[in-house]
Amino acid sequence: MSSTVLTGTTGTLLRMATAGSVDDGKSTLVGRLLHDSKSVLTDQLAAVERGSREKGLGIVDLALLTDGLRAEREQGITIDVAYRYFATAKRTFVLADCPGHVQYTRNTVTGSSTADVLVLLVDVRKGVLEQTRRHLAVAALLRVPHLVFAVNKIDLVDFDADRFATVAAEVAEVAAGLGIEDVRCVPVSALLGDNIVERSERTPWYDGPSLLDLLEELPSGTPVEDEPFRFPVQLAIRPQAAARDPKHVEYRGYAGQIASGVVRVGDRVSVLPLGRTTTVVGIDAAGTELDEAFAPMSVTLR
């Protein structure tokens, strides 16, 4: 099994969350961001392409990259908070894709609670809706440092600059009423990829950065290298297959969620309260073997 490196070259971590009203395109935007930043493995993309064909779609449904629960796939909505980890040459990202339905708002609170930035989607045709206001209130209550509005589906209004300006002004007014000052707006098409990773030629009137460029430059990223590595062990794992498969006979893993810092294969770690030291020989996450992992990833250490 080949191993994977998820962290960026600078070691600067940005925790981000996406939210918005129902069908504003949150999962599609996240899928597009992962796809266009080349953070999707070949087998993952093949599974999404297969799922899109099974749904009878004429295009690849990138939302399937994040809609992991069976109920979500069948209903076409996001219920749980889907976490994804990816990196560019400038920064490492922990991304929480939050649900849009009112009954799952508390999951949005969970996903936003540790975010450095909230990317809030708004359908350019609908403007600010009631659920948009709720998510803004959550951001204000949690004091999320930065707020970015992705004004989505700009392609459905023929990339109209005036319509974007109207929505941006509405957004700024509502945010100001909640005491939120750091607000950025980017016109995007999650479906087609306009202004997600690269600047779009179809919005010559927009002179700002693409969404990814903006996220790469935002301050307040957490320097993961400066944090001590802490990993509360929740479960010791010995596969049931160990009795049948010789490869698993010696396997013993320790599962949990990294509370802070970064860990790499070969690192020496101290086990408390005994104070013993040992060496990390492997890191497993969701069936993938990693070279390194960082907070708040859930992994199994060997």
Short mmCIF file of C-alpha atoms in Angstrom, two decimals:
data_model
loop_
_atom_site.label_atom_id
_atom_site.label_comp_id
_atom_site.label_asym_id
_atom_site.label_seq_id
_atom_site.Cartn_x
_atom_site.Cartn_y
_atom_site.Cartn_z
CA MET A 1 0.00 0.00 0.00
CA SER A 2 1.40 3.37 -0.95
CA SER A 3 1.52 6.05 1.70
CA THR A 4 0.21 9.58 1.44
CA VAL A 5 1.40 12.94 2.70
CA LEU A 6 -1.41 15.36 3.52
CA THR A 7 0.37 18.32 5.02
CA GLY A 8 1.63 21.32 3.08
CA THR A 9 5.17 22.54 2.76
CA THR A 10 4.73 25.45 5.18
CA GLY A 11 3.07 23.48 7.99
CA THR A 12 0.41 26.21 8.27
CA LEU A 13 -2.98 24.70 9.03
CA LEU A 14 -6.32 26.36 8.22
CA ARG A 15 -9.47 24.89 9.71
CA MET A 16 -12.41 25.79 7.50
CA ALA A 17 -16.11 24.95 7.42
CA THR A 18 -18.66 25.26 4.63
CA ALA A 19 -22.33 25.99 5.23
CA GLY A 20 -25.37 27.48 3.52
CA SER A 21 -29.01 26.88 2.70
CA VAL A 22 -30.40 23.71 1.16
CA ASP A 23 -29.26 23.12 -2.43
CA ASP A 24 -26.91 26.10 -2.49
CA GLY A 25 -24.18 23.73 -3.69
CA LYS A 26 -22.02 23.18 -0.61
CA SER A 27 -21.00 19.59 -1.29
CA THR A 28 -20.48 20.33 -4.98
CA LEU A 29 -18.21 23.24 -4.08
CA VAL A 30 -16.19 21.08 -1.69
CA GLY A 31 -15.92 18.34 -4.29
CA ARG A 32 -14.83 20.86 -6.91
CA LEU A 33 -12.25 22.33 -4.54
CA LEU A 34 -10.81 18.88 -3.84
CA HIS A 35 -10.91 17.84 -7.50
CA ASP A 36 -9.42 20.99 -9.01
CA SER A 37 -6.70 21.19 -6.37
CA LYS A 38 -5.75 17.61 -7.35
CA SER A 39 -6.54 16.26 -3.89
CA VAL A 40 -8.70 13.34 -5.08
CA LEU A 41 -7.23 9.85 -5.46
CA THR A 42 -7.81 7.99 -8.72
CA ASP A 43 -9.94 5.28 -7.11
CA GLN A 44 -12.07 7.91 -5.34
CA LEU A 45 -12.74 9.70 -8.61
CA ALA A 46 -13.57 6.42 -10.33
CA ALA A 47 -16.13 5.63 -7.61
CA VAL A 48 -17.71 9.07 -8.03
CA GLU A 49 -17.88 8.65 -11.81
CA ARG A 50 -19.51 5.25 -11.34
CA GLY A 51 -22.01 6.68 -8.84
CA SER A 52 -22.85 9.52 -11.22
CA ARG A 53 -23.58 7.05 -14.02
CA GLU A 54 -25.79 4.98 -11.72
CA LYS A 55 -27.79 8.13 -10.94
CA GLY A 56 -28.24 8.75 -14.68
CA LEU A 57 -26.33 12.03 -14.62
CA GLY A 58 -24.64 13.40 -17.72
CA ILE A 59 -21.84 14.94 -15.66
CA VAL A 60 -19.64 13.83 -12.79
CA ASP A 61 -21.39 14.65 -9.50
CA LEU A 62 -18.48 15.89 -7.39
CA ALA A 63 -20.80 16.23 -4.39
CA LEU A 64 -20.45 12.46 -3.99
CA LEU A 65 -16.90 13.03 -2.79
CA THR A 66 -18.30 14.35 0.50
CA ASP A 67 -21.79 12.87 0.85
CA GLY A 68 -20.60 9.74 2.62
CA LEU A 69 -23.69 8.51 4.45
CA ARG A 70 -26.04 6.22 2.54
CA ALA A 71 -29.04 8.40 3.43
CA GLU A 72 -27.20 11.44 2.08
CA ARG A 73 -26.41 9.78 -1.21
CA GLU A 74 -30.00 8.63 -1.69
CA GLN A 75 -31.59 11.95 -0.73
CA GLY A 76 -28.94 14.21 -2.25
CA ILE A 77 -28.44 16.15 0.98
CA THR A 78 -25.77 16.44 3.66
CA ILE A 79 -26.80 15.23 7.14
CA ASP A 80 -23.57 14.67 9.03
CA VAL A 81 -20.49 16.90 9.08
CA ALA A 82 -18.15 15.46 6.45
CA TYR A 83 -14.47 16.13 7.18
CA ARG A 84 -11.83 16.21 4.47
CA TYR A 85 -8.11 16.93 4.60
CA PHE A 86 -6.10 18.31 1.71
CA ALA A 87 -3.06 20.44 1.03
CA THR A 88 -1.61 22.84 -1.49
CA ALA A 89 1.96 24.08 -1.83
CA LYS A 90 1.12 26.92 0.57
CA ARG A 91 -1.14 25.47 3.23
CA THR A 92 -2.80 22.45 4.79
CA PHE A 93 -6.60 22.43 5.16
CA VAL A 94 -9.02 20.65 7.46
CA LEU A 95 -12.42 21.10 5.83
CA ALA A 96 -15.80 20.47 7.48
CA ASP A 97 -18.73 20.26 5.04
CA CYS A 98 -21.77 21.16 7.18
CA PRO A 99 -25.44 20.38 6.48
CA GLY A 100 -27.87 22.97 5.16
CA HIS A 101 -31.24 21.68 6.41
CA VAL A 102 -32.73 23.45 9.43
CA GLN A 103 -33.08 20.22 11.45
CA TYR A 104 -29.33 19.63 11.17
CA THR A 105 -28.23 23.14 12.19
CA ARG A 106 -26.65 21.81 15.38
CA ASN A 107 -24.27 19.78 13.20
CA THR A 108 -23.30 23.06 11.53
CA VAL A 109 -22.51 24.47 14.97
CA THR A 110 -20.26 21.46 15.60
CA GLY A 111 -18.44 21.84 12.29
CA SER A 112 -17.96 25.60 12.71
CA SER A 113 -16.89 25.55 16.36
CA THR A 114 -13.18 25.12 15.64
CA ALA A 115 -13.05 26.86 12.25
CA ASP A 116 -10.63 29.65 11.36
CA VAL A 117 -12.91 30.56 8.45
CA LEU A 118 -16.50 29.82 7.49
CA VAL A 119 -17.23 29.60 3.76
CA LEU A 120 -20.93 30.39 3.50
CA LEU A 121 -22.64 29.66 0.20
CA VAL A 122 -25.39 31.83 -1.22
CA ASP A 123 -27.36 31.07 -4.38
CA VAL A 124 -26.95 34.21 -6.49
CA ARG A 125 -30.55 33.89 -7.68
CA LYS A 126 -32.03 33.73 -4.16
CA GLY A 127 -29.75 35.97 -2.12
CA VAL A 128 -29.72 35.81 1.68
CA LEU A 129 -32.27 33.33 3.05
CA GLU A 130 -33.43 32.53 6.59
CA GLN A 131 -30.96 29.65 6.94
CA THR A 132 -28.19 31.96 5.71
CA ARG A 133 -29.04 34.29 8.58
CA ARG A 134 -28.94 31.40 11.04
CA HIS A 135 -25.49 30.38 9.87
CA LEU A 136 -24.33 33.99 10.11
CA ALA A 137 -25.65 34.12 13.67
CA VAL A 138 -23.75 30.89 14.46
CA ALA A 139 -20.55 32.42 13.04
CA ALA A 140 -21.05 35.56 15.13
CA LEU A 141 -21.82 33.56 18.29
CA LEU A 142 -18.77 31.33 17.83
CA ARG A 143 -16.63 34.31 16.84
CA VAL A 144 -15.29 32.61 13.73
CA PRO A 145 -12.34 34.85 12.75
CA HIS A 146 -13.07 35.05 9.01
CA LEU A 147 -16.14 34.77 6.84
CA VAL A 148 -16.09 34.16 3.08
CA PHE A 149 -19.28 34.23 1.02
CA ALA A 150 -19.16 32.03 -2.07
CA VAL A 151 -21.91 33.53 -4.24
CA ASN A 152 -22.66 30.35 -6.15
CA LYS A 153 -24.38 29.47 -9.44
CA ILE A 154 -23.17 32.66 -11.08
CA ASP A 155 -23.38 30.78 -14.39
CA LEU A 156 -27.17 30.61 -14.05
CA VAL A 157 -27.43 34.41 -14.25
CA ASP A 158 -25.00 34.62 -17.19
CA PHE A 159 -22.18 35.86 -14.94
CA ASP A 160 -24.10 39.07 -14.24
CA ALA A 161 -21.94 41.58 -12.35
CA ASP A 162 -24.93 43.63 -11.16
CA ARG A 163 -26.65 40.61 -9.62
CA PHE A 164 -23.44 39.67 -7.79
CA ALA A 165 -23.06 43.24 -6.50
CA THR A 166 -26.65 43.20 -5.21
CA VAL A 167 -26.13 39.96 -3.29
CA ALA A 168 -22.74 41.12 -1.95
CA ALA A 169 -24.33 44.32 -0.62
CA GLU A 170 -27.13 42.32 1.04
CA VAL A 171 -24.58 40.00 2.62
CA ALA A 172 -22.51 42.89 3.97
CA GLU A 173 -25.57 44.55 5.49
CA VAL A 174 -26.72 41.42 7.33
CA ALA A 175 -23.20 40.63 8.55
CA ALA A 176 -22.68 44.19 9.81
CA GLY A 177 -25.89 43.91 11.82
CA LEU A 178 -24.35 40.97 13.67
CA GLY A 179 -21.08 42.75 14.28
CA ILE A 180 -19.15 40.73 11.69
CA GLU A 181 -16.61 42.94 9.96
CA ASP A 182 -14.24 40.62 8.09
CA VAL A 183 -16.43 39.50 5.16
CA ARG A 184 -15.24 38.61 1.64
CA CYS A 185 -17.42 37.71 -1.36
CA VAL A 186 -16.36 35.61 -4.36
CA PRO A 187 -18.57 34.89 -7.42
CA VAL A 188 -18.30 31.17 -8.16
CA SER A 189 -19.79 28.30 -10.11
CA ALA A 190 -19.17 25.12 -8.13
CA LEU A 191 -20.59 23.05 -10.99
CA LEU A 192 -18.33 24.48 -13.69
CA GLY A 193 -15.37 25.48 -11.52
CA ASP A 194 -15.35 29.24 -12.13
CA ASN A 195 -13.26 31.11 -9.51
CA ILE A 196 -12.85 28.02 -7.33
CA VAL A 197 -9.16 27.29 -7.87
CA GLU A 198 -8.36 29.52 -10.85
CA ARG A 199 -9.66 32.98 -11.77
CA SER A 200 -12.43 32.72 -14.36
CA GLU A 201 -12.28 34.52 -17.70
CA ARG A 202 -16.09 34.71 -17.59
CA THR A 203 -16.03 37.21 -14.70
CA PRO A 204 -13.72 39.96 -16.03
CA TRP A 205 -15.53 42.46 -13.78
CA TYR A 206 -14.30 40.63 -10.66
CA ASP A 207 -10.75 41.64 -9.75
CA GLY A 208 -10.38 39.62 -6.54
CA PRO A 209 -8.72 36.25 -5.91
CA SER A 210 -10.18 32.82 -6.56
CA LEU A 211 -11.67 31.06 -3.56
CA LEU A 212 -8.61 28.85 -3.05
CA ASP A 213 -6.20 31.77 -3.46
CA LEU A 214 -8.14 33.67 -0.80
CA LEU A 215 -8.11 30.72 1.60
CA GLU A 216 -4.38 30.28 1.11
CA GLU A 217 -3.69 33.89 2.07
CA LEU A 218 -6.02 34.26 5.06
CA PRO A 219 -4.22 34.86 8.37
CA SER A 220 -4.81 32.90 11.58
CA GLY A 221 -3.70 29.53 10.31
CA THR A 222 -2.51 27.31 13.13
CA PRO A 223 1.25 26.50 13.02
CA VAL A 224 0.90 22.78 13.64
CA GLU A 225 4.64 22.31 14.12
CA ASP A 226 4.51 24.56 17.19
CA GLU A 227 1.87 22.46 18.96
CA PRO A 228 2.87 19.46 21.09
CA PHE A 229 1.53 16.15 19.80
CA ARG A 230 -1.31 14.84 21.95
CA PHE A 231 -3.32 11.74 21.09
CA PRO A 232 -5.90 10.32 23.54
CA VAL A 233 -6.23 6.61 22.73
CA GLN A 234 -9.87 5.56 22.46
CA LEU A 235 -9.52 1.97 21.29
CA ALA A 236 -6.88 -0.73 20.83
CA ILE A 237 -7.45 -2.52 17.52
CA ARG A 238 -6.61 -6.10 16.59
CA PRO A 239 -8.41 -7.10 13.35
CA GLN A 240 -10.65 -10.17 13.45
CA ALA A 241 -8.93 -11.19 10.24
CA ALA A 242 -5.72 -11.74 12.22
CA ALA A 243 -6.63 -15.36 12.86
CA ARG A 244 -7.00 -16.03 9.11
CA ASP A 245 -4.60 -13.62 7.44
CA PRO A 246 -0.88 -13.90 8.33
CA LYS A 247 -0.41 -10.23 7.42
CA HIS A 248 -2.55 -9.20 10.40
CA VAL A 249 -1.19 -11.56 13.03
CA GLU A 250 1.16 -8.93 14.48
CA TYR A 251 -1.17 -5.99 13.88
CA ARG A 252 -2.04 -3.87 16.89
CA GLY A 253 -3.27 -0.33 16.37
CA TYR A 254 -4.32 2.44 18.71
CA ALA A 255 -7.23 4.53 17.46
CA GLY A 256 -8.27 8.02 18.45
CA GLN A 257 -8.49 11.65 17.40
CA ILE A 258 -5.35 13.79 17.41
CA ALA A 259 -5.95 16.59 19.91
CA SER A 260 -3.02 18.77 18.84
CA GLY A 261 0.19 18.79 16.85
CA VAL A 262 1.47 16.50 14.12
CA VAL A 263 2.83 12.94 14.10
CA ARG A 264 5.00 11.23 11.49
CA VAL A 265 6.11 7.68 10.87
CA GLY A 266 9.37 7.23 12.75
CA ASP A 267 8.53 9.71 15.52
CA ARG A 268 9.36 8.78 19.10
CA VAL A 269 6.37 9.29 21.40
CA SER A 270 5.82 9.02 25.14
CA VAL A 271 2.97 6.90 26.48
CA LEU A 272 1.34 8.30 29.61
CA PRO A 273 0.90 7.71 32.51
CA LEU A 274 3.62 5.04 32.34
CA GLY A 275 6.13 7.38 30.72
CA ARG A 276 7.37 4.74 28.30
CA THR A 277 8.65 5.76 24.87
CA THR A 278 7.99 3.96 21.60
CA THR A 279 8.29 4.54 17.86
CA VAL A 280 5.39 5.15 15.47
CA VAL A 281 5.82 2.59 12.67
CA GLY A 282 2.59 3.28 10.79
CA ILE A 283 -0.40 5.63 10.53
CA ASP A 284 -3.72 4.39 9.12
CA ALA A 285 -6.79 6.46 8.27
CA ALA A 286 -9.90 5.31 6.40
CA GLY A 287 -8.09 2.46 4.68
CA THR A 288 -5.14 4.65 3.66
CA GLU A 289 -1.62 4.46 5.03
CA LEU A 290 -0.22 7.92 5.77
CA ASP A 291 3.26 9.29 6.32
CA GLU A 292 1.96 11.93 8.73
CA ALA A 293 -1.22 13.16 10.38
CA PHE A 294 -2.31 16.23 12.32
CA ALA A 295 -5.10 17.55 14.54
CA PRO A 296 -8.05 16.98 14.42
CA MET A 297 -7.66 13.85 12.26
CA SER A 298 -8.99 10.51 13.49
CA VAL A 299 -6.33 7.87 12.86
CA THR A 300 -4.93 4.57 14.04
CA LEU A 301 -1.28 4.55 15.10
CA ARG A 302 0.93 1.48 14.99
#
